[in-house]
Coordinates of C-alpha atoms and ligand atoms in Angstrom, one line a residue:
Chain A
M1 CA 0.1 -0.1 0.1
R2 CA 1.3 3.4 -0.7
L3 CA 1.0 5.9 2.4
V4 CA 0.7 9.4 1.3
I5 CA 0.7 12.0 4.0
V6 CA -0.9 15.4 3.3
A7 CA -0.2 18.2 5.6
G8 CA -0.1 22.0 5.8
P9 CA -1.7 24.8 7.7
P10 CA -5.2 25.1 8.1
A11 CA -7.9 26.0 5.2
T12 CA -4.8 25.9 2.6
G13 CA -6.9 23.6 0.1
K14 CA -5.6 20.3 1.3
T15 CA -8.8 18.6 1.0
S16 CA -9.7 20.5 -2.3
V17 CA -6.5 19.1 -4.1
M18 CA -6.6 15.9 -2.9
L19 CA -10.4 15.4 -4.1
H20 CA -9.3 16.4 -7.6
T21 CA -6.1 14.3 -7.4
L22 CA -8.2 11.4 -6.1
R23 CA -11.0 11.8 -8.6
H24 CA -8.1 11.3 -11.3
I25 CA -6.8 8.3 -9.8
L26 CA -10.1 6.6 -9.5
T27 CA -10.6 6.6 -13.1
D28 CA -7.7 4.1 -13.1
K29 CA -9.9 1.9 -10.8
I30 CA -7.2 2.3 -8.1
R31 CA -8.5 1.4 -4.6
V32 CA -7.9 4.4 -2.1
A33 CA -8.9 5.1 1.5
V34 CA -8.6 8.2 3.4
C35 CA -8.1 9.3 7.1
K36 CA -8.2 12.5 8.5
I37 CA -6.7 13.5 11.7
D38 CA -7.9 16.7 13.2
C39 CA -8.1 18.2 16.5
L40 CA -11.8 19.1 17.6
E41 CA -13.9 18.9 14.9
T42 CA -13.9 18.4 11.0
S43 CA -16.3 18.1 8.1
D44 CA -13.7 16.7 5.5
H45 CA -15.0 13.0 5.9
S46 CA -18.4 14.1 4.1
T47 CA -16.5 15.9 1.5
Y48 CA -14.0 12.8 0.7
R49 CA -17.2 10.6 1.1
R50 CA -18.6 12.3 -2.1
L51 CA -16.1 10.1 -4.0
S52 CA -17.6 7.1 -2.3
L53 CA -14.3 6.2 -0.5
P54 CA -13.8 4.5 2.7
V55 CA -13.1 7.4 5.1
M56 CA -11.9 7.5 8.6
V57 CA -11.6 10.5 11.1
G58 CA -9.4 10.6 14.0
L59 CA -9.9 13.4 16.5
S60 CA -7.0 14.0 18.9
D61 CA -9.2 16.1 21.3
Y62 CA -7.0 16.9 24.4
I63 CA -3.9 15.5 22.8
C64 CA -1.6 16.9 20.5
P65 CA -2.7 15.9 17.0
D66 CA 0.6 15.1 15.8
H67 CA 1.7 13.0 18.5
F68 CA -1.8 11.5 18.2
Y69 CA -1.1 10.6 14.7
V70 CA 2.3 9.2 15.4
S71 CA 0.9 7.0 18.1
N72 CA -2.0 5.7 15.7
L73 CA -0.2 5.2 12.5
E74 CA -0.1 1.5 12.8
E75 CA -3.9 1.4 13.6
I76 CA -4.6 3.7 10.7
F77 CA -2.4 1.5 8.4
A78 CA -4.1 -1.7 9.3
W79 CA -7.5 0.0 8.8
G80 CA -6.2 0.9 5.3
E81 CA -5.1 -2.8 4.5
K82 CA -8.5 -3.9 5.6
Q83 CA -10.1 -1.6 3.3
Q84 CA -7.9 -3.2 0.6
A85 CA -6.4 0.1 -0.5
E86 CA -3.9 0.3 -2.8
I87 CA -3.4 4.0 -1.6
L88 CA -4.1 5.4 1.8
V89 CA -4.2 9.2 2.2
V90 CA -3.7 10.6 5.5
E91 CA -4.7 14.4 5.9
T92 CA -3.4 15.9 9.0
A93 CA -4.2 19.3 10.4
G94 CA -0.8 20.7 10.9
L95 CA -1.3 23.1 13.8
C96 CA 1.6 24.2 15.4
H97 CA 4.0 24.2 12.6
R98 CA 6.8 22.7 14.9
C99 CA 5.8 19.0 13.9
A100 CA 6.3 17.5 10.6
P101 CA 4.1 14.1 10.0
G102 CA 6.5 13.0 7.0
I103 CA 7.7 9.4 7.2
K104 CA 10.9 8.2 5.6
G105 CA 9.9 6.3 2.6
C106 CA 6.4 7.7 1.9
L107 CA 5.2 10.4 -0.1
S108 CA 5.1 13.5 2.0
I109 CA 2.9 16.4 0.4
C110 CA 2.6 20.0 2.0
V111 CA 0.0 22.1 0.8
V112 CA 0.5 26.0 1.3
D113 CA -1.5 28.7 -0.3
N114 CA -0.4 31.9 -2.4
L115 CA -2.3 34.2 0.2
S116 CA -0.7 32.9 3.5
G117 CA 1.9 35.6 3.4
I118 CA 5.6 35.9 2.1
D119 CA 7.2 34.6 5.2
T120 CA 4.8 31.8 5.5
P121 CA 7.5 29.2 3.6
K122 CA 9.9 30.2 6.3
K123 CA 7.6 29.9 9.1
V124 CA 6.1 26.7 8.4
G125 CA 9.4 25.0 9.0
P126 CA 9.9 21.0 9.1
V127 CA 6.4 20.3 7.5
L128 CA 7.4 22.2 4.6
T129 CA 11.2 21.7 4.6
T130 CA 10.9 18.0 4.9
A131 CA 8.2 17.6 2.1
D132 CA 8.8 15.8 -1.3
V133 CA 6.0 17.9 -3.0
V134 CA 5.0 21.5 -2.1
V135 CA 1.6 22.1 -3.5
V136 CA 0.6 25.9 -3.8
T137 CA -2.8 26.6 -4.2
K138 CA -5.0 29.9 -4.6
G139 CA -3.0 31.2 -7.5
D140 CA -6.2 32.2 -9.1
I141 CA -6.2 35.3 -6.5
V142 CA -2.7 36.8 -7.2
S143 CA -0.8 37.9 -10.1
Q144 CA 1.8 35.7 -11.9
A145 CA 4.6 38.0 -10.5
E146 CA 3.4 37.2 -6.9
R147 CA 3.3 33.4 -7.6
E148 CA 6.8 33.5 -8.9
V149 CA 7.9 35.3 -5.8
F150 CA 6.1 33.1 -3.5
R151 CA 7.4 29.9 -5.4
R152 CA 11.1 31.4 -5.0
R153 CA 10.6 31.7 -1.4
I154 CA 9.5 27.9 -1.3
E155 CA 12.6 26.7 -3.3
M156 CA 14.9 28.8 -0.9
V157 CA 13.9 26.7 2.3
N158 CA 13.3 23.4 0.3
P159 CA 15.3 23.4 -2.7
A160 CA 14.7 19.6 -3.2
A161 CA 11.1 19.8 -3.5
H162 CA 8.9 19.5 -6.2
V163 CA 6.7 22.6 -6.4
L164 CA 3.4 22.2 -7.9
E165 CA 0.6 24.9 -8.4
I166 CA -2.6 23.6 -8.3
N167 CA -6.2 25.5 -8.4
G168 CA -8.3 23.8 -5.5
L169 CA -11.4 25.0 -7.1
T170 CA -10.8 23.8 -10.8
G171 CA -8.4 20.9 -10.1
Q172 CA -6.2 22.6 -12.7
G173 CA -2.5 20.8 -12.0
A174 CA -4.1 17.8 -10.3
L175 CA -3.2 15.4 -12.9
R176 CA 0.5 16.4 -12.3
L177 CA 0.0 15.3 -8.7
K178 CA -1.7 12.1 -9.6
K179 CA 1.5 11.1 -11.5
V180 CA 3.7 11.8 -8.4
V181 CA 1.4 9.7 -6.3
L182 CA 1.4 6.6 -8.7
A183 CA 5.1 7.0 -8.9
S184 CA 5.4 7.0 -5.0
P185 CA 6.8 3.8 -3.3
S186 CA 4.5 1.3 -1.7
I187 CA 5.4 0.0 1.5
E188 CA 4.7 -3.3 3.5
G189 CA 4.1 -1.9 6.9
V190 CA 4.8 1.3 9.2
E191 CA 6.3 -0.6 12.2
G192 CA 10.0 0.3 12.6
R193 CA 10.0 3.3 10.2
E194 CA 11.2 6.5 11.1
L195 CA 9.8 10.2 11.1
R196 CA 11.6 12.5 9.0
Y197 CA 11.8 15.1 11.8
P198 CA 11.5 14.4 15.6
M199 CA 8.5 15.8 17.3
P200 CA 8.9 18.0 20.3
S201 CA 8.7 16.7 23.8
A202 CA 5.5 18.0 25.3
V203 CA 5.1 16.7 28.4
C204 CA 4.1 19.3 30.9
S205 CA 1.2 19.8 33.4
Y206 CA -0.8 21.7 30.5
C207 CA -0.6 18.8 28.4
N208 CA -2.1 16.9 31.3
G209 CA -5.2 19.4 31.6
E210 CA -3.8 21.9 34.1
T211 CA -5.5 25.2 33.6
V212 CA -4.1 27.6 36.3
I213 CA -1.0 29.6 35.4
G214 CA 2.1 30.0 37.5
S215 CA 5.3 28.0 37.9
R216 CA 3.9 26.5 41.0
Y217 CA 1.6 24.6 38.7
Q218 CA 3.8 23.3 36.3
M219 CA 5.7 19.9 36.3
G220 CA 7.4 17.9 33.6
N221 CA 8.9 19.4 30.6
V222 CA 8.7 23.0 30.8
K223 CA 10.8 25.2 28.8
K224 CA 10.9 29.1 30.0
I225 CA 11.4 31.9 27.4
V226 CA 14.9 33.4 27.2
Y227 CA 14.4 37.1 27.5
R228 CA 16.3 39.3 25.4
E229 CA 15.9 43.1 24.6
V230 CA 15.1 43.8 20.9
S231 CA 16.3 47.0 19.6
N232 CA 14.4 48.9 17.3
D233 CA 16.0 49.5 14.1
Chain T
M1 CA 13.5 30.4 -30.5
I2 CA 9.9 30.1 -30.7
R3 CA 8.4 30.2 -34.4
K4 CA 5.0 29.3 -33.2
I5 CA 2.6 28.7 -30.6
A6 CA -0.3 26.4 -31.4
V7 CA -3.6 26.1 -28.8
L8 CA -5.1 22.9 -29.9
G9 CA -9.1 22.9 -29.1
G10 CA -10.5 21.1 -26.0
I11 CA -14.1 21.3 -24.6
T12 CA -16.7 24.1 -24.0
K13 CA -18.2 24.5 -20.6
S14 CA -21.0 22.0 -21.6
G15 CA -18.6 19.5 -22.3
V16 CA -18.8 19.3 -26.1
R17 CA -15.6 19.8 -28.5
E18 CA -15.1 23.5 -29.2
T19 CA -15.7 24.9 -32.3
L20 CA -12.1 26.0 -33.4
R21 CA -9.7 22.9 -33.4
M22 CA -6.3 24.8 -33.7
V23 CA -5.4 28.4 -33.4
E24 CA -1.7 29.1 -34.5
I25 CA 0.0 32.4 -33.2
Y26 CA 3.5 33.7 -34.6
P27 CA 5.8 35.9 -33.1
G28 CA 5.1 39.6 -33.8
E29 CA 1.4 39.0 -33.8
I30 CA -1.0 40.6 -31.6
V31 CA -4.3 38.6 -30.9
A32 CA -7.4 39.9 -29.1
V33 CA -9.3 37.5 -27.0
V34 CA -13.1 38.7 -27.0
G35 CA -16.2 37.4 -25.5
P36 CA -18.9 37.9 -22.8
T37 CA -18.2 37.8 -19.1
G38 CA -17.7 34.2 -18.1
S39 CA -17.0 32.9 -21.7
G40 CA -13.6 31.7 -20.9
K41 CA -11.2 34.4 -22.0
S42 CA -9.2 34.1 -18.8
Q43 CA -9.3 30.4 -18.8
L44 CA -7.9 30.5 -22.6
I45 CA -4.6 32.7 -21.3
S46 CA -4.2 30.8 -18.3
D47 CA -4.2 27.7 -20.4
I48 CA -1.0 29.1 -22.3
E49 CA 0.4 30.4 -19.2
Y50 CA 0.5 27.0 -17.6
W51 CA 1.2 25.1 -20.9
A52 CA -1.8 23.2 -20.7
D53 CA -1.5 19.5 -21.6
G54 CA -5.1 18.3 -21.6
D55 CA -5.1 19.1 -17.7
T56 CA -7.0 22.1 -17.4
P57 CA -10.8 22.6 -17.2
S58 CA -10.5 23.2 -21.1
R59 CA -8.5 20.2 -21.8
R60 CA -6.6 22.4 -24.4
Q61 CA -3.2 21.5 -25.4
I62 CA -0.6 24.2 -26.2
Q63 CA 2.3 23.4 -28.8
I64 CA 5.3 25.4 -29.1
N65 CA 7.2 25.0 -32.6
D66 CA 4.8 21.7 -33.4
Q67 CA 6.4 20.0 -30.1
V68 CA 4.7 19.5 -26.9
P69 CA 6.1 21.8 -24.3
A70 CA 7.9 19.1 -22.2
E71 CA 10.2 18.3 -25.5
F72 CA 10.7 22.1 -26.2
A73 CA 12.3 22.9 -22.7
V74 CA 12.3 21.9 -19.1
E75 CA 9.6 23.2 -16.9
T76 CA 11.6 25.7 -15.4
S77 CA 12.6 27.6 -18.8
L78 CA 9.1 27.0 -19.9
R79 CA 7.7 29.2 -17.0
R80 CA 10.0 32.0 -18.0
L81 CA 8.7 32.1 -21.6
V82 CA 5.7 33.7 -20.2
A83 CA 4.8 37.0 -18.6
E84 CA 1.2 37.3 -17.8
I85 CA -0.9 40.1 -16.7
S86 CA -4.0 38.5 -14.8
Q87 CA -7.2 40.3 -14.0
N88 CA -6.3 40.9 -10.6
M89 CA -6.1 44.6 -9.6
N90 CA -4.2 44.4 -6.5
F91 CA -1.3 42.7 -4.7
V92 CA -1.9 40.6 -1.9
I93 CA 1.5 39.8 -0.9
D94 CA 2.9 42.0 2.0
M95 CA 6.2 43.2 0.8
S96 CA 7.9 46.5 0.0
V97 CA 8.1 47.3 -3.9
R98 CA 11.9 47.0 -3.6
D99 CA 12.0 43.7 -2.0
F100 CA 9.4 42.4 -4.2
L101 CA 11.0 43.3 -7.7
L102 CA 14.5 42.0 -6.3
L103 CA 13.3 38.9 -5.3
H104 CA 11.1 38.6 -8.6
A105 CA 14.2 39.4 -10.6
E106 CA 16.0 36.7 -8.6
S107 CA 13.4 34.1 -9.7
R108 CA 13.7 35.0 -13.4
H109 CA 17.5 35.1 -13.1
I110 CA 18.2 38.4 -13.9
E111 CA 21.5 39.9 -13.1
N112 CA 21.4 43.6 -12.5
A113 CA 18.5 43.4 -10.5
L114 CA 18.4 46.9 -8.7
E115 CA 18.9 48.7 -12.0
V116 CA 16.0 46.7 -13.4
A117 CA 13.8 47.3 -10.5
K118 CA 14.4 50.9 -10.5
A119 CA 13.8 51.3 -14.1
V120 CA 10.2 49.2 -13.6
V121 CA 9.4 52.0 -11.0
D122 CA 10.2 54.6 -13.3
C123 CA 8.2 53.0 -15.8
A124 CA 5.3 52.5 -13.8
N125 CA 5.1 56.2 -12.6
Q126 CA 5.1 57.0 -16.3
L127 CA 1.9 55.2 -16.6
T128 CA 0.0 56.0 -13.2
G129 CA -0.7 59.4 -11.7
E130 CA 0.7 59.8 -8.1
P131 CA 3.9 58.2 -8.0
L132 CA 4.8 55.0 -6.3
M133 CA 8.0 54.6 -4.3
M134 CA 10.6 51.9 -3.7
D135 CA 9.8 51.7 0.1
D136 CA 6.0 51.6 -0.5
S137 CA 4.2 48.5 0.6
L138 CA 2.6 46.5 -2.4
T139 CA -0.7 46.1 -0.5
A140 CA -1.0 50.0 0.0
L141 CA -1.1 50.5 -3.8
S142 CA -4.1 51.9 -5.3
G143 CA -5.8 50.0 -8.1
G144 CA -4.1 51.9 -10.8
Q145 CA -0.7 52.1 -9.1
S146 CA -0.7 48.2 -8.9
R147 CA -1.7 47.8 -12.5
A148 CA 0.8 50.2 -13.8
L149 CA 3.5 48.4 -11.7
M150 CA 2.5 45.1 -12.9
V151 CA 2.5 46.3 -16.6
A152 CA 6.0 47.8 -16.0
D153 CA 7.2 44.5 -14.4
V154 CA 6.0 42.5 -17.3
A155 CA 7.5 44.8 -19.8
L156 CA 10.9 45.4 -18.4
L157 CA 11.7 42.6 -15.7
S158 CA 10.0 39.6 -17.1
N159 CA 10.7 40.6 -20.8
A160 CA 9.4 37.2 -22.0
P161 CA 8.8 36.3 -25.5
I162 CA 5.2 35.4 -24.9
V163 CA 3.1 38.3 -23.2
L164 CA -0.7 37.4 -21.8
V165 CA -2.5 40.3 -20.9
D166 CA -5.9 40.1 -19.1
E167 CA -8.0 43.5 -19.4
I168 CA -5.8 46.5 -19.2
E169 CA -8.4 48.9 -19.9
N170 CA -10.1 49.3 -16.7
A171 CA -7.3 50.1 -14.5
G172 CA -7.1 54.0 -15.3
I173 CA -3.8 53.8 -16.9
N174 CA -3.4 55.0 -20.6
R175 CA -4.3 51.4 -22.3
L176 CA -2.7 52.3 -25.5
S177 CA 0.9 53.1 -24.0
A178 CA 0.7 50.0 -21.9
L179 CA -0.1 47.7 -24.8
R180 CA 2.8 49.4 -26.8
L181 CA 5.3 48.9 -23.8
L182 CA 4.3 45.3 -23.5
A183 CA 4.0 44.4 -27.1
G184 CA 7.6 44.6 -27.7
R185 CA 8.9 43.4 -31.2
G186 CA 8.9 39.9 -32.4
K187 CA 6.6 38.7 -29.2
V188 CA 3.5 36.5 -29.2
V189 CA 1.0 38.8 -27.7
L190 CA -2.7 37.9 -26.5
V191 CA -4.9 40.5 -25.1
V192 CA -8.4 39.9 -23.5
T193 CA -10.2 42.8 -24.0
H194 CA -13.7 44.5 -24.2
D195 CA -12.2 47.5 -26.0
P196 CA -13.1 47.9 -29.4
L197 CA -9.9 50.2 -30.0
L198 CA -7.5 47.5 -28.5
A199 CA -9.3 44.7 -30.4
L200 CA -9.3 46.5 -33.7
L201 CA -5.1 47.0 -33.2
A202 CA -4.9 43.4 -33.1
D203 CA -4.0 41.2 -36.0
K204 CA -6.6 38.3 -35.2
R205 CA -9.2 37.9 -32.6
I206 CA -10.5 34.7 -31.0
V207 CA -14.4 35.1 -30.0
M208 CA -15.2 33.1 -27.1
Q209 CA -18.4 31.5 -26.2
N210 CA -19.4 29.2 -23.3
G211 CA -15.9 28.5 -22.5
G212 CA -14.8 27.6 -26.1
M213 CA -13.1 29.3 -28.9
A214 CA -16.1 29.8 -31.2
K215 CA -14.6 31.9 -34.0
L216 CA -11.6 33.3 -35.4
L217 CA -11.5 36.9 -37.3
T218 CA -8.8 38.7 -39.0
A219 CA -8.8 42.4 -38.8
S220 CA -10.0 43.4 -42.6
P221 CA -8.4 46.4 -44.1
S222 CA -11.7 48.3 -43.5
E223 CA -11.6 47.4 -39.9
K224 CA -8.1 48.6 -39.7
A225 CA -9.0 51.9 -41.2
L226 CA -11.6 52.2 -38.8
A227 CA -9.0 51.7 -36.0
G228 CA -7.6 54.9 -37.2
R229 CA -10.4 56.8 -36.6
L230 CA -11.4 55.1 -33.3
Q231 CA -7.8 56.4 -32.2
K232 CA -8.8 59.9 -32.9
I233 CA -12.3 59.7 -31.0
D234 CA -10.2 57.9 -28.1
A235 CA -7.8 60.8 -28.1
V236 CA -10.8 63.3 -27.7
L237 CA -12.1 61.1 -24.8
C238 CA -8.8 60.8 -23.3
E239 CA -8.3 64.7 -23.4
L240 CA -11.7 65.1 -21.7
R241 CA -10.9 62.5 -19.2
E242 CA -7.7 64.1 -18.3
R243 CA -9.6 67.5 -17.7
I244 CA -11.9 65.6 -15.4
R245 CA -9.1 64.0 -13.5
L246 CA -7.2 67.1 -12.9
G247 CA -10.3 68.8 -11.3
G248 CA -11.5 70.7 -14.5
E249 CA -15.0 71.0 -15.5
L250 CA -16.6 70.3 -18.9
T251 CA -18.7 73.0 -20.4
P252 CA -20.1 72.8 -24.0
E253 CA -17.2 74.9 -25.0
A254 CA -14.6 72.7 -23.7
I255 CA -15.9 69.9 -26.0
K256 CA -15.9 72.4 -29.0
E257 CA -12.4 73.0 -28.4
V258 CA -11.2 69.6 -29.0
T259 CA -11.5 68.9 -32.4
W260 CA -13.8 65.9 -33.4
P261 CA -12.3 63.8 -36.3
D262 CA -15.0 63.2 -39.0
A263 CA -17.7 64.6 -36.9
Q264 CA -20.4 64.0 -39.4
R265 CA -19.4 60.3 -40.4
V266 CA -19.0 59.3 -36.9
S267 CA -22.4 60.5 -36.1
A268 CA -24.0 59.1 -39.1
Ligands
LIG1 N1 -9.9 30.6 -4.9 C1 -9.4 29.6 -4.3 N2 -9.8 29.1 -3.3 C2 -9.3 27.7 -2.9 C3 -8.4 27.1 -3.6 N3 -8.0 25.7 -3.1 C4 -8.9 25.7 -2.0 N4 -9.6 27.1 -1.9 C5 -10.8 27.2 -1.1 O1 -10.1 27.4 0.3 C6 -11.0 26.9 1.4 C7 -10.4 25.7 2.3 O2 -10.2 24.5 1.6 P1 -10.0 23.1 1.9 O3 -9.6 22.2 0.9 O4 -11.0 22.8 2.9 O5 -8.7 23.3 3.0 P2 -8.1 22.3 3.9 O6 -6.6 22.6 4.0 O7 -8.4 20.7 3.8 O8 -8.6 22.8 5.3 P3 -8.5 22.0 6.8 O9 -8.7 20.6 6.6 O10 -9.9 22.6 7.3 O11 -7.2 22.5 7.4 C8 -12.3 26.4 0.8 O12 -13.4 27.1 0.8 C9 -11.7 26.0 -0.8 O13 -13.0 26.2 -1.7 C10 -7.7 27.5 -4.7 O14 -6.8 27.2 -5.4 N5 -8.3 28.8 -5.1
LIG2 N1 -13.5 25.4 -21.7 C1 -14.1 25.2 -20.1 N2 -14.2 24.1 -19.6 C2 -14.8 24.3 -18.3 N3 -14.5 25.3 -17.6 C3 -14.4 26.4 -18.1 C4 -13.8 26.6 -19.4 N4 -13.7 27.9 -20.1 C5 -13.6 28.7 -18.9 N5 -14.1 27.9 -17.9 C6 -14.5 28.1 -16.4 O1 -15.7 29.2 -16.4 C7 -15.2 30.2 -15.5 C8 -15.3 31.5 -16.2 O2 -14.3 31.7 -17.0 P1 -13.3 32.9 -17.3 O3 -12.8 33.4 -15.9 O4 -12.3 32.4 -18.2 O5 -14.2 34.0 -17.9 P2 -13.7 35.5 -18.6 O6 -14.4 35.5 -19.9 O7 -12.5 35.7 -18.6 O8 -14.8 36.4 -17.7 P3 -14.7 37.8 -17.3 O9 -15.0 38.7 -18.7 O10 -15.7 38.2 -16.4 O11 -13.3 38.2 -16.8 C9 -13.9 29.8 -14.7 O12 -14.3 29.2 -13.5 C10 -13.3 28.9 -15.7 O13 -12.6 28.0 -15.0
LIG3 MG1 -9.2 19.4 5.0
LIG4 MG1 -11.6 37.1 -17.0

């Protein structure tokens, strides 16, 4: 089964892009299953169901969604196999930009949009820098020059990435992503495989539901801010 | 060297084959794209910008010198062959004019970037009213200033052999000087327009309907002659517009002062 990880900031067009791409893939009679990992709520499953695919949702609730995702990958993979999927797409809601869900040996797609600001490629961090494919959406709203400048910024932080411009509304560009997905490696399982980037340790009292502010209430892995003056120039 | 660009017909919005099966465009030609709103004019030029290979909503295929684009050049070089002024009136990206132009120059592998950036700003300021500055934020520019900068950027910085223009008439900049600037010698130029003068200045025009290329017209000699007269009428209107813009008033006398070309024949 090919495991394809799709990540990126909220509302950049992950679902729209995958919907068009999967529609093209389904015309080849390839079996596809989709899993969406989110925090509190999502309606993506009903969107994916429009393609009559098996869809599963995992809500992390009180746990960091990225840690939740890694802890459940084996189960997600097993579910995909049970659906006899040849391609399993996992869409994750990248939230804090500090984690990257990419797995070594599996296709990793990061979706960003032209509206998210020129510094976004730098800020998004490992989810973008470790991706094989960076999809840029919403090119219909900006000028060609802006698209070129944005693409340049992406290439600066991830020179190896295959950058694809896709219109999430019309699906223009999705056939090119289909080719990349079909060319990606198939794997036997996820056990023993490695993440492309370590996830930060986040085991503090607030991870466990503490709400009161103050050092007295903090336990575990607490990192304090290093204060320094910032001059105005 | 580009010798020819061909647009191979795809489908209309209703999914049937579009009427024109092939349109060929040669360097040095200006092609107007006309049609009602929503008829697919922007889609047509975006197909060329994207080097469509049956993979856009219109399913068109673009060929260059009778080859599919991928055989002609690698993707990065193909991208640099086309400069497009899209229909967007404003910038969204939050950068200064200077940083934007320098980064754009870098993305197009242009050497003397700062010089070119200065030339772009000077050129934009000749097209627009109140001048824009290197340190201005792109998002703070007015619609007209933004369009002027986009035109100057395409003309001087991108300087590509294929130029695509999506409606420059509504920006409050002089559309004739803008087109003259953009349509450099020996370029392939497509202009989406609703403006009769711009349409008549073109060598050919593609008529869009329901997403498809419905008709290809060649400007006849009598149409070309009409263009000359339209240009004179346009000059009159431009002069009146300038007066209004600069705070003047239009009295019947003001209109009499400007000389109407072929007054009787026009009204006839
Ligand atoms: N104009 C334009 N809108 C787009 C494009 N791609 C997506 N959108 C719109 O952006 C919004 C968000 O798209 P989604 O596909 O739901 O984004 P997402 O990344 O899956 O969102 P989450 O799963 O909630 O993080 C929707 O309203 C889409 O219609 C595009 O290329 N152009
Ligand atoms: N051949 C086609 N097949 C399918 N969809 C199409 C086709 N041509 C255009 N469309 C879609 O129709 C919509 C309107 O097209 P487009 O924006 O190109 O119109 P337009 O002529 O530029 O209109 P306007 O004058 O308002 O700018 C777009 O969403 C476009 O993707
Ligand atoms: Mg989604
Ligand atoms: Mg349009």
